[in-house]
CSV table of C-alpha atoms in Angstrom, one decimal:
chain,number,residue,atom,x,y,z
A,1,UNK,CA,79.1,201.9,123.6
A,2,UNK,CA,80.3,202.9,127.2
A,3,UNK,CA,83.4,205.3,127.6
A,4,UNK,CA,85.4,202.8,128.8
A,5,UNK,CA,85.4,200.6,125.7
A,6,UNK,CA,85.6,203.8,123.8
A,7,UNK,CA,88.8,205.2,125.2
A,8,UNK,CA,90.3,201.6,125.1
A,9,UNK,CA,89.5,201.2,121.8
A,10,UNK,CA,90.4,204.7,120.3
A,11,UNK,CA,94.0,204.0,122.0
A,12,UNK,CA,94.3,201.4,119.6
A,13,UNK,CA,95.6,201.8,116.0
A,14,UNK,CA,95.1,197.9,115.0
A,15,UNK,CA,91.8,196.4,116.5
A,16,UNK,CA,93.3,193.3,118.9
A,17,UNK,CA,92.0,189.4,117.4
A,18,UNK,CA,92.6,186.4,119.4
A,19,UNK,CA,94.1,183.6,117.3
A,20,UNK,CA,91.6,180.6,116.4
A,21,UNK,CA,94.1,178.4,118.8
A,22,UNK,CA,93.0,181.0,121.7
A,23,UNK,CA,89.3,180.9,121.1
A,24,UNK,CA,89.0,176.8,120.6
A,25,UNK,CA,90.9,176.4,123.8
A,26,UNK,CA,88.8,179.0,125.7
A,27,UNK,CA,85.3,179.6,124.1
A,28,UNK,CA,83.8,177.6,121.7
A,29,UNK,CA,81.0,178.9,120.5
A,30,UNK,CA,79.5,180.6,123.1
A,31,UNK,CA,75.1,180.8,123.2
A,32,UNK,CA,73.5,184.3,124.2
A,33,UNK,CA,70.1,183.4,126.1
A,34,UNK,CA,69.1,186.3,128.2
A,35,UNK,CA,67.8,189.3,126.5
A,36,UNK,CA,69.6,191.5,128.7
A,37,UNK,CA,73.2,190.7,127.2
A,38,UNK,CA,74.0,194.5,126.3
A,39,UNK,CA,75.6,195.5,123.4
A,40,UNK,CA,78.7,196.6,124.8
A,41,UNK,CA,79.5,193.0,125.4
A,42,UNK,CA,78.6,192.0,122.3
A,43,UNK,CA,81.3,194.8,121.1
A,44,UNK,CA,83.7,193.6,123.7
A,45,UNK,CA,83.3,189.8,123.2
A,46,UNK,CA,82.3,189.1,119.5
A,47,UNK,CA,82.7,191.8,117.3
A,48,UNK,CA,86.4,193.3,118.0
A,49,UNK,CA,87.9,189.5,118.4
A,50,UNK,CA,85.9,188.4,115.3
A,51,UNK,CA,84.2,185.5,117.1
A,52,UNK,CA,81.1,183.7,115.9
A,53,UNK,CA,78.4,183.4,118.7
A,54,UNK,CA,74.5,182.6,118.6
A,55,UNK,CA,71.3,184.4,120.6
A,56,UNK,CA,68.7,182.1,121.8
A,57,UNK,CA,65.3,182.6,120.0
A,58,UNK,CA,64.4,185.2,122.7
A,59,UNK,CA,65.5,187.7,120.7
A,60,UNK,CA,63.1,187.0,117.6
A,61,UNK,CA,59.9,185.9,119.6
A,62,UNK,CA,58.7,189.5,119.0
A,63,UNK,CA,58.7,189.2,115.3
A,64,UNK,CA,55.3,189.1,113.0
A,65,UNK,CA,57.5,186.8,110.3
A,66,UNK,CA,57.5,184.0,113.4
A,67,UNK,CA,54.2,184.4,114.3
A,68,UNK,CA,52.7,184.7,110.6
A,69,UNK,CA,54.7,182.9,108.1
A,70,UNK,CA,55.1,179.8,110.4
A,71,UNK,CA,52.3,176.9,111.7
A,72,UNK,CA,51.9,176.0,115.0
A,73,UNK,CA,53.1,172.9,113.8
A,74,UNK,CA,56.4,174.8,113.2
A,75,UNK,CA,56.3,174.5,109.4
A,76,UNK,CA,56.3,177.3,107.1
A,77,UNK,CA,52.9,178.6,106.4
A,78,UNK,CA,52.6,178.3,102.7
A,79,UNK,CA,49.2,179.6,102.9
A,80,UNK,CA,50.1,183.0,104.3
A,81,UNK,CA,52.7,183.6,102.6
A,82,UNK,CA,51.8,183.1,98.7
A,83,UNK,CA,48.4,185.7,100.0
A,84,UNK,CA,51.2,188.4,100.6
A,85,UNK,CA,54.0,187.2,97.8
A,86,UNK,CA,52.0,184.8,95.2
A,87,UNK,CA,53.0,186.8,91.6
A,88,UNK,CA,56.6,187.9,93.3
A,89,UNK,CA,59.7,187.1,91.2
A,90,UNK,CA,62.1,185.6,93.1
A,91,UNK,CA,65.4,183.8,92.5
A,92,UNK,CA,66.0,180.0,93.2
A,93,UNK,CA,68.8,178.2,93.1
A,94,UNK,CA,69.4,174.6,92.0
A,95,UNK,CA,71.3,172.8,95.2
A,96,UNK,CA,72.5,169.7,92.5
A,97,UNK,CA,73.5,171.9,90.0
A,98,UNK,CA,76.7,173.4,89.7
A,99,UNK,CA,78.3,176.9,87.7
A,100,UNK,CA,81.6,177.5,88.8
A,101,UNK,CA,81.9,177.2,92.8
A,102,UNK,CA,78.3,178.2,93.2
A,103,UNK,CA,74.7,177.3,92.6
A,104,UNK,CA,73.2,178.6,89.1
A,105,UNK,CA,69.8,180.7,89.7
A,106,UNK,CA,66.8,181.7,87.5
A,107,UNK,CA,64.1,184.0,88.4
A,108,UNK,CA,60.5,182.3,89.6
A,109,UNK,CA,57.1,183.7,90.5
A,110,UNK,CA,56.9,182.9,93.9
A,111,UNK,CA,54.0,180.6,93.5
A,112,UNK,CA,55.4,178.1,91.4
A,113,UNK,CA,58.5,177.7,93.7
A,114,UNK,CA,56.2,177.1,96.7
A,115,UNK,CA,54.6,174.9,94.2
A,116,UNK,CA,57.6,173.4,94.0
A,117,UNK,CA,58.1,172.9,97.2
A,118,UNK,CA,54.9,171.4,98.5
A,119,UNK,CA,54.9,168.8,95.6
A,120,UNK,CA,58.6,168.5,97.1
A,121,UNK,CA,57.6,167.0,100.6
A,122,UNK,CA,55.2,165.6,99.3
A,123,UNK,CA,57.6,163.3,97.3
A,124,UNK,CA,59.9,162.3,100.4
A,125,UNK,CA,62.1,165.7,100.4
A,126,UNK,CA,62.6,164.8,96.1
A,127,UNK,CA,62.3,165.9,92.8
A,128,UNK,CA,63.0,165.6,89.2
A,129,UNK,CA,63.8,169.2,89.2
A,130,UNK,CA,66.5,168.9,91.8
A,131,UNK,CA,66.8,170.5,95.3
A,132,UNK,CA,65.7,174.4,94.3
A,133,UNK,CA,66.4,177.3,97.0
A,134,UNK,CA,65.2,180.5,97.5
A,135,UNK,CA,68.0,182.5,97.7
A,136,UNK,CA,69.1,186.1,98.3
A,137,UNK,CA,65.7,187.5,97.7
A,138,UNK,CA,65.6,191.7,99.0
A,139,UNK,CA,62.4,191.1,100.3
A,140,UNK,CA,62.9,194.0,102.8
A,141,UNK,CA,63.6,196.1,99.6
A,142,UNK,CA,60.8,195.4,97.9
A,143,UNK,CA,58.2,195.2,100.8
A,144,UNK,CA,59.8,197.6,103.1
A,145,UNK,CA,55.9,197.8,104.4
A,146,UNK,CA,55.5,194.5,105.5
A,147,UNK,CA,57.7,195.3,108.8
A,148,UNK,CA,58.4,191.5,109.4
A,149,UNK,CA,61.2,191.7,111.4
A,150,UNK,CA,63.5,194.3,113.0
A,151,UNK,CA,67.3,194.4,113.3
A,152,UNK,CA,68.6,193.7,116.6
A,153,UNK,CA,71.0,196.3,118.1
A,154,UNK,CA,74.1,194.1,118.1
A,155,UNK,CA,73.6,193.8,114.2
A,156,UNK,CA,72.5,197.9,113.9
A,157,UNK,CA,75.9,199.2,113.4
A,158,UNK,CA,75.7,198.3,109.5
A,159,UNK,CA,77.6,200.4,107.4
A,160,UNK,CA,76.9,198.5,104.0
A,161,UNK,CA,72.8,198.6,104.3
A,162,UNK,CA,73.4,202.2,105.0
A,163,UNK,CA,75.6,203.4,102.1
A,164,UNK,CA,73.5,201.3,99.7
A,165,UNK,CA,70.0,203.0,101.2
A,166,UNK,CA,71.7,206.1,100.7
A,167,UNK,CA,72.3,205.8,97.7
A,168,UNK,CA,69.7,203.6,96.4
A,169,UNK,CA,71.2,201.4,94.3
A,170,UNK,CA,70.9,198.0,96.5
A,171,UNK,CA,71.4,196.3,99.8
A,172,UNK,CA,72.2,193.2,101.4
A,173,UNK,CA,69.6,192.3,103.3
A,174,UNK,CA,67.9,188.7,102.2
A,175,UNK,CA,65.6,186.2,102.6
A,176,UNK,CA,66.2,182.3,102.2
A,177,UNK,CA,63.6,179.6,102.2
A,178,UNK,CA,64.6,176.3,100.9
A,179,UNK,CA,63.5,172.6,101.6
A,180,UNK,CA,65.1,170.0,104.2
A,181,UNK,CA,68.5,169.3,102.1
A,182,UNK,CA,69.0,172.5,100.8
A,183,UNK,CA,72.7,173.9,101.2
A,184,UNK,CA,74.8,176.9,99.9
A,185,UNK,CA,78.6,175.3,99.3
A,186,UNK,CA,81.6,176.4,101.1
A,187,UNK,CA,82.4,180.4,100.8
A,188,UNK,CA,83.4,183.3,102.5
A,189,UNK,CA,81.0,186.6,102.5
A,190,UNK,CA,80.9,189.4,100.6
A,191,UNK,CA,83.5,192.4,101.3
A,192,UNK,CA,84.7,190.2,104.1
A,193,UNK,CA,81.5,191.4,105.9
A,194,UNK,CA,80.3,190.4,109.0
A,195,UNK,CA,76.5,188.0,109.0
A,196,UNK,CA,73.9,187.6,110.7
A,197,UNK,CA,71.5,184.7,110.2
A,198,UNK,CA,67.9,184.7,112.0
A,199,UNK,CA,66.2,181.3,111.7
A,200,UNK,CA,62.1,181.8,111.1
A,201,UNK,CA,61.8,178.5,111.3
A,202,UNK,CA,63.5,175.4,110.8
A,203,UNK,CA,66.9,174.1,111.5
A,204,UNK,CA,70.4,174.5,110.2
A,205,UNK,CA,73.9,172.9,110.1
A,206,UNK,CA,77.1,175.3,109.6
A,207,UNK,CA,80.6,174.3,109.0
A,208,UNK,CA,83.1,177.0,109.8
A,209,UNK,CA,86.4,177.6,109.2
A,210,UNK,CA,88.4,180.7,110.7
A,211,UNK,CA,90.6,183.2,108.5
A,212,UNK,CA,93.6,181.5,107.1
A,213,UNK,CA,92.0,178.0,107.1
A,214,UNK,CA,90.4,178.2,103.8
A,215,UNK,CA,94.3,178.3,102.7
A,216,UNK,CA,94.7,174.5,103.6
A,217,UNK,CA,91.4,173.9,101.4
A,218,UNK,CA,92.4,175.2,98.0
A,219,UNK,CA,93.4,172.6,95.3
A,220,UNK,CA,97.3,172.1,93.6
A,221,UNK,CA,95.9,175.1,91.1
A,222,UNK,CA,94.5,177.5,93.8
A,223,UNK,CA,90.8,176.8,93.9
A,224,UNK,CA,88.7,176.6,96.7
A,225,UNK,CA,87.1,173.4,97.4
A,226,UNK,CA,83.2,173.7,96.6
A,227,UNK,CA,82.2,171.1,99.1
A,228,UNK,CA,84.1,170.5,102.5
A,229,UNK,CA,82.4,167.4,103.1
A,230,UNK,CA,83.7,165.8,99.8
A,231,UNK,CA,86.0,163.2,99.8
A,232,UNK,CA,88.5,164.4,97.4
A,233,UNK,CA,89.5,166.4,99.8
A,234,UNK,CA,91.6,163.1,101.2
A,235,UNK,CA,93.2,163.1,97.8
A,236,UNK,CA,97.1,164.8,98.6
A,237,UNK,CA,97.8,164.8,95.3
A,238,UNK,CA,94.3,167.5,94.5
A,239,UNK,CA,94.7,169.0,98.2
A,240,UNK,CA,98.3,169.0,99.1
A,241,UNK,CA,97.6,170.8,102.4
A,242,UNK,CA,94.6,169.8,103.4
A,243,UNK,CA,96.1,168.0,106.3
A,244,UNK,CA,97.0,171.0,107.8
A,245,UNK,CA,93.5,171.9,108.3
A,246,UNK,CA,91.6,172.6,111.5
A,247,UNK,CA,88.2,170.6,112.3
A,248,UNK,CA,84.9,172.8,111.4
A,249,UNK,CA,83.3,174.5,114.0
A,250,UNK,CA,80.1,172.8,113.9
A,251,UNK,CA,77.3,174.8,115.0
A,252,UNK,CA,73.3,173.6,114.9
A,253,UNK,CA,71.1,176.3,115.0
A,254,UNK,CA,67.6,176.0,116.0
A,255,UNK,CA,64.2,177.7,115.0
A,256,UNK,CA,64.4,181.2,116.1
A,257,UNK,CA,67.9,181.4,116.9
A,258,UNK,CA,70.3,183.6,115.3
A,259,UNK,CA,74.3,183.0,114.7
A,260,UNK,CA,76.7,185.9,114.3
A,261,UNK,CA,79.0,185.0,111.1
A,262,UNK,CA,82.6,186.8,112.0
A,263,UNK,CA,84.6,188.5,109.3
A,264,UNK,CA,86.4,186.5,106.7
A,265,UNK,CA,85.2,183.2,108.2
A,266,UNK,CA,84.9,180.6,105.4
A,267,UNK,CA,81.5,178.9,105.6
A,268,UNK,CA,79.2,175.9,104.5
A,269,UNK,CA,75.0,176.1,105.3
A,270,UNK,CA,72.5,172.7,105.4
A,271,UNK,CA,69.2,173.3,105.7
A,272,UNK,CA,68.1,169.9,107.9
A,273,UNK,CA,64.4,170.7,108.0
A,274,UNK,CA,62.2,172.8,105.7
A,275,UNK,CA,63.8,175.7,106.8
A,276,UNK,CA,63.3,180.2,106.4
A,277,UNK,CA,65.5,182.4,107.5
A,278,UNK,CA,66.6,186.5,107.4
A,279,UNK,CA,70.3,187.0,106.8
A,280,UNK,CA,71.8,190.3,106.4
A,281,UNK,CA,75.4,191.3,105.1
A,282,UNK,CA,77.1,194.1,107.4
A,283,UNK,CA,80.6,195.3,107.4
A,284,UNK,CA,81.7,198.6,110.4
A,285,UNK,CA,84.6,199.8,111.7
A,286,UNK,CA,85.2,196.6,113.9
A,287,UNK,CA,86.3,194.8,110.4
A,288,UNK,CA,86.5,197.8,108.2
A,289,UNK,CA,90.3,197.3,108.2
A,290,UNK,CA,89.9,193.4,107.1
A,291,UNK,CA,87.5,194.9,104.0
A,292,UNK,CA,90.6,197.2,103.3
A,293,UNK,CA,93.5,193.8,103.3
A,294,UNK,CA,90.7,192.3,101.3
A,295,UNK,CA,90.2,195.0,98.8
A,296,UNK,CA,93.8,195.4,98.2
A,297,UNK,CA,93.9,191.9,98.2
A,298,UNK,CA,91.6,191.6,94.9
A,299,UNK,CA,93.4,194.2,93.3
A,300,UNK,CA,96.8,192.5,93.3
A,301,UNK,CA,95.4,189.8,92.3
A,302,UNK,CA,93.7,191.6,89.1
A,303,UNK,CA,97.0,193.0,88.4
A,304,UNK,CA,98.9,190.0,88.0
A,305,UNK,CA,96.7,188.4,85.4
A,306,UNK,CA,96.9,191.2,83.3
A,307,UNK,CA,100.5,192.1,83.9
A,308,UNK,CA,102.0,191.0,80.9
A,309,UNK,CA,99.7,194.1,79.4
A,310,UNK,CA,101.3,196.8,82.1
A,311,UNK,CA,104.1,198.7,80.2
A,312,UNK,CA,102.2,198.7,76.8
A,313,UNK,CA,98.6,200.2,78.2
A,314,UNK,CA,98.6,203.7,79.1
A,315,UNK,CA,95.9,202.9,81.0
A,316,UNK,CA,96.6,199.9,82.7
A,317,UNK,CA,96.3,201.1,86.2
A,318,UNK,CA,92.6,202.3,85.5
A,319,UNK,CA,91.6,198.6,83.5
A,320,UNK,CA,92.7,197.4,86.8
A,321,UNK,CA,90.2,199.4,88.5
A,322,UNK,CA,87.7,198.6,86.2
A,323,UNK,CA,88.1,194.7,86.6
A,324,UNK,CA,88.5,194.5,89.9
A,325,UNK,CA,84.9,196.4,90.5
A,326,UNK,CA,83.2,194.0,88.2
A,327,UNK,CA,84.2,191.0,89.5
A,328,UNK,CA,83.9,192.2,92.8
A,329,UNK,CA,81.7,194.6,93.3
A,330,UNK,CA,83.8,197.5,94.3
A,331,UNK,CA,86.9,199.4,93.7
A,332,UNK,CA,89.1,201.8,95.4
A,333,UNK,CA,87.2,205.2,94.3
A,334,UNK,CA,83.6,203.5,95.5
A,335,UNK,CA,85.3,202.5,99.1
A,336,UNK,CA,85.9,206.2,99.1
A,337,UNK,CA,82.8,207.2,98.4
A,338,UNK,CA,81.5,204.6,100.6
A,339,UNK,CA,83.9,206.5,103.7
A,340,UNK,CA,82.7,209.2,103.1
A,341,UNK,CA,78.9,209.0,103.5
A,342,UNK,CA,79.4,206.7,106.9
A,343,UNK,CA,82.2,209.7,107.9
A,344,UNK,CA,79.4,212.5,106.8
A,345,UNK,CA,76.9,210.9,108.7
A,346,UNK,CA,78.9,210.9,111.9
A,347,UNK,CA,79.8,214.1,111.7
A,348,UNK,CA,76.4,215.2,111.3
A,349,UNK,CA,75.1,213.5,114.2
A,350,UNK,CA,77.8,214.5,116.1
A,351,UNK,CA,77.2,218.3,115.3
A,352,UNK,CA,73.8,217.3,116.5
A,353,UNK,CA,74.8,215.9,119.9
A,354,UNK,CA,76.9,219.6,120.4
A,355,UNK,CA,73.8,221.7,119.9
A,356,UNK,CA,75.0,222.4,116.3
A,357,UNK,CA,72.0,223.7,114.3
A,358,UNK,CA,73.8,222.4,110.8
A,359,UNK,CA,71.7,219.4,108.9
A,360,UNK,CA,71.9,216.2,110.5
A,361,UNK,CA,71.8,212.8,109.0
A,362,UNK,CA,67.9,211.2,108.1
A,363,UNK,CA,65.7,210.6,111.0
A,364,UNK,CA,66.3,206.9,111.1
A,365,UNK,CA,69.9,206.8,110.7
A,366,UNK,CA,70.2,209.0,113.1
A,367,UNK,CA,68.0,206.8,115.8
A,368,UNK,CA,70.2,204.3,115.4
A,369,UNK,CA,73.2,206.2,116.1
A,370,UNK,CA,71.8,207.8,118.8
A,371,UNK,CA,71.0,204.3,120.1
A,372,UNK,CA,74.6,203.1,120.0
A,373,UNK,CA,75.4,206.6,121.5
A,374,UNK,CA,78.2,209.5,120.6
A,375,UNK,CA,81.1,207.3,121.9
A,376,UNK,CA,80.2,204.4,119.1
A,377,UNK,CA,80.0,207.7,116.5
A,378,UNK,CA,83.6,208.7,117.5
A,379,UNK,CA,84.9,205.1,117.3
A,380,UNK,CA,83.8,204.6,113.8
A,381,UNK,CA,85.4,207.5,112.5
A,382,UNK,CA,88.5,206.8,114.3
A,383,UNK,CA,88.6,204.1,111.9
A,384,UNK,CA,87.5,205.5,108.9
A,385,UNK,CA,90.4,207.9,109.5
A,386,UNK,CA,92.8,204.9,110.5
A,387,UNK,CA,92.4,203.7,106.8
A,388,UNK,CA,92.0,206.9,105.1
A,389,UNK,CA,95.9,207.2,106.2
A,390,UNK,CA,96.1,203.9,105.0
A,391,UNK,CA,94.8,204.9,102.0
A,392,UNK,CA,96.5,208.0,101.2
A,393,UNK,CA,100.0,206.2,101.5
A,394,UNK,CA,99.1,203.3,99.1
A,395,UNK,CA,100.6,203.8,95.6
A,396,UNK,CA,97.3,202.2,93.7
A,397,UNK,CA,94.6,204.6,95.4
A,398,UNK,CA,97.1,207.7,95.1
A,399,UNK,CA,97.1,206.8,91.0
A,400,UNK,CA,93.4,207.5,90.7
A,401,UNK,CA,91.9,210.7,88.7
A,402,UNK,CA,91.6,213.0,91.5
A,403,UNK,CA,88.3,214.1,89.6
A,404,UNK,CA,87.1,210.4,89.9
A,405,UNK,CA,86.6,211.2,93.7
A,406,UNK,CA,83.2,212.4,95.0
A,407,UNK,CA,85.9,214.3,97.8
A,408,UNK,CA,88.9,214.5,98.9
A,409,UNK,CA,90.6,212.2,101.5
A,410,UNK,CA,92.5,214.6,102.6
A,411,UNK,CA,90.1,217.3,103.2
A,412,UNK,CA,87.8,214.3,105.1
A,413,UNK,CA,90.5,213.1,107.3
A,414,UNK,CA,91.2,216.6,109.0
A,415,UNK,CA,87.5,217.4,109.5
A,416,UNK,CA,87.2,213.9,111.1
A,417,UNK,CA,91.0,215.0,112.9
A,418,UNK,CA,89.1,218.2,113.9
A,419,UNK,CA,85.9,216.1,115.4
A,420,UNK,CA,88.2,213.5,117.4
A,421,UNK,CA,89.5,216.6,118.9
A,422,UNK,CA,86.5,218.1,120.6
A,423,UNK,CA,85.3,214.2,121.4
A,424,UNK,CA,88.3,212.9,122.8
């Protein structure tokens, strides 16, 4: 990040986003070609606006998964890849198969779902079985050695993949293969977070909607439609507002090309050829503040469907808690903790930067920040401390054990006050 978009940003307490109206009537979706496109434009144009955008296939031709796990035909390379994956679990998906507003999944050895597959197009793109999907395989988890692909520097600002590496629990970094018709239904992304989607080979269709669309797409009880395309959608009586709705954003995306997903924009994937591709799941402090609304979001909504439970439980407030973490993954004493490894890395690598012989963050964290440079360091914890305030003046999180917390807000906010300070 250069100082100018540094200062500019830092002067701001709520990150500026165009309205949808804006960006239809200006952009589009615009297409990244040249390899030279820095990242401070990507900052600039994309990730502070929240606007999708897609990089030509420039930007993968360098890696080994697109030159080893595809034919020169273009087709993926079954033969290479069952000699490095063959006895691999992995989960697939059922595309005609329903469970809720997703896809139900079962665990296969990777051999019998490229199997699967071959007998598949073999059978016209068909099968008794139904339309199965690899789907959110960490292959980069469990084959870390393999070194198929790299991250490219607009993506490398992930918060998410580096909380969960340091604490080695998970990530959120996947792999999908899946046959021509293959599709994942209409949703929005974890945590609100950011995507990124690198297409080994193959093609794909996306429908997008931007935030505050998916409103005009929920039935008369609240649910979200499972399938954009479908046509009860035209039923007023299901969908009352559906007519309010904007068009999708159509975007095709071809072999090698990668889309940038925006934060909290609703989404629906075709596969429209045999198709693999490397998606990751990010979340920094360009949307850290829409993670936050969501968060808070979820835990109102928790709180109403038990309320009737509120003044008879003397531990209502914590149930709350609990619930809202298990169907979503997270709650308000993890988002702390979650602050305050990215704020503790910062700081480290700032102290670095000064000369400062205390411990730094690990090597690799740290050549990524280094990368992005000291300026994109102070940005990010100008944010983490714009929502620790935010934080520490919101009743729910102030109710939490004090004890429960792996540290204290407080105490992080002024060393991060102190740190902005000799920056700025």
């Amino acid at each position: 990040m250069d100082r100018e978009t540094f200062h500019t940003c830092c002067s701001q307490v709520k990150i500026p986003r165009q309205s949808y109206e804006q960006f239809r009537s200006s952009h589009f979706v615009e297409y990244v070609e040249k390899k030279d496109f820095s990242y401070s434009r990507f900052f600039k144009n994309y990730l502070l606006p929240n606007h999708p955008c897609v990089f030509s296939k420039r930007f993968t031709e360098d890696w080994n998964c697109r030159k080893n796990w595809v034919t020169e035909a273009g087709k993926p390379n079954f033969q290479r890849l069952l000699q490095d994956f063959e006895e691999t679990p992995v989960p697939v998906a059922n595309c005609n198969a329903r469970e809720y507003n997703a896809n139900p999944k079962q665990i296969l050895p990777f051999k019998e779902f490229i199997s699967y597959w071959r007998e598949y197009i073999l059978n016209g793109h068909s099968s008794p079985k139904g339309c199965l999907y690899l789907k959110d395989w960490h292959m980069h988890r469990e084959f870390p050695e393999h070194n198929v692909y790299s991250t490219p520097v607009f993506f490398s600002s992930d918060w998410l993949n580096e909380y969960w590496d340091t604490i080695e629990v998970d990530d959120y970094r996947f792999v999908y293969m899946g046959p021509k018709g293959s599709w994942t239904p209409f949703h929005v992304d974890v945590f609100r977070s950011y995507s990124w989607s690198a297409n080994v080979c193959g093609r794909k269709k996306w429908l997008l909607y931007p935030p505050g669309q998916e409103e005009y797409l929920r039935d008369c009880h609240g649910n979200l439609i499972y399938d954009v395309t479908a046509p009860a959608l035209q039923d007023k009586g299901q969908y009352p507002l559906y007519e309010k709705a904007c068009q999708p954003l159509e975007i095709i995306q071809e072999a090698g090309e990668i889309i940038f997903v925006p934060s909290g924009w609703h989404h629906q994937v075709y596969n429209l050829e045999d198709t693999i591709s490397i998606n990751h799941n990010w979340l920094n402090g360009c949307n850290l503040d829409i993670t936050w609304q969501f968060l808070q979001g979820e835990l109102s909504a928790v709180q109403r469907e038990i309320s009737e439970w509120r003044d008879s439980m003397d531990t209502w407030h914590q149930h709350c808690q609990v619930i809202m973490k298990s169907c979503t993954g997270i709650d308000y004493g993890e988002f702390a903790s979650f602050l305050k490894i990215i704020a503790n890395n910062r700081l480290s690598f700032l102290n670095t930067c000064s000369g400062s012989s205390a411990p730094g963050c690990p090597r690799h964290l740290s050549d990524t920040l280094a990368s992005l440079g000291p300026h994109h360091a102070a940005f990010d914890l100008q944010r983490v401390a714009h929502i620790l305030e935010c934080m520490l003046s919101n009743e729910d999180f102030l109710r939490l054990d004090p004890a429960s917390l792996s540290s204290q807000p407080e105490s992080l906010l002024q060393q991060i006050r102190d740190a902005m300070r000799s920056t700025l």
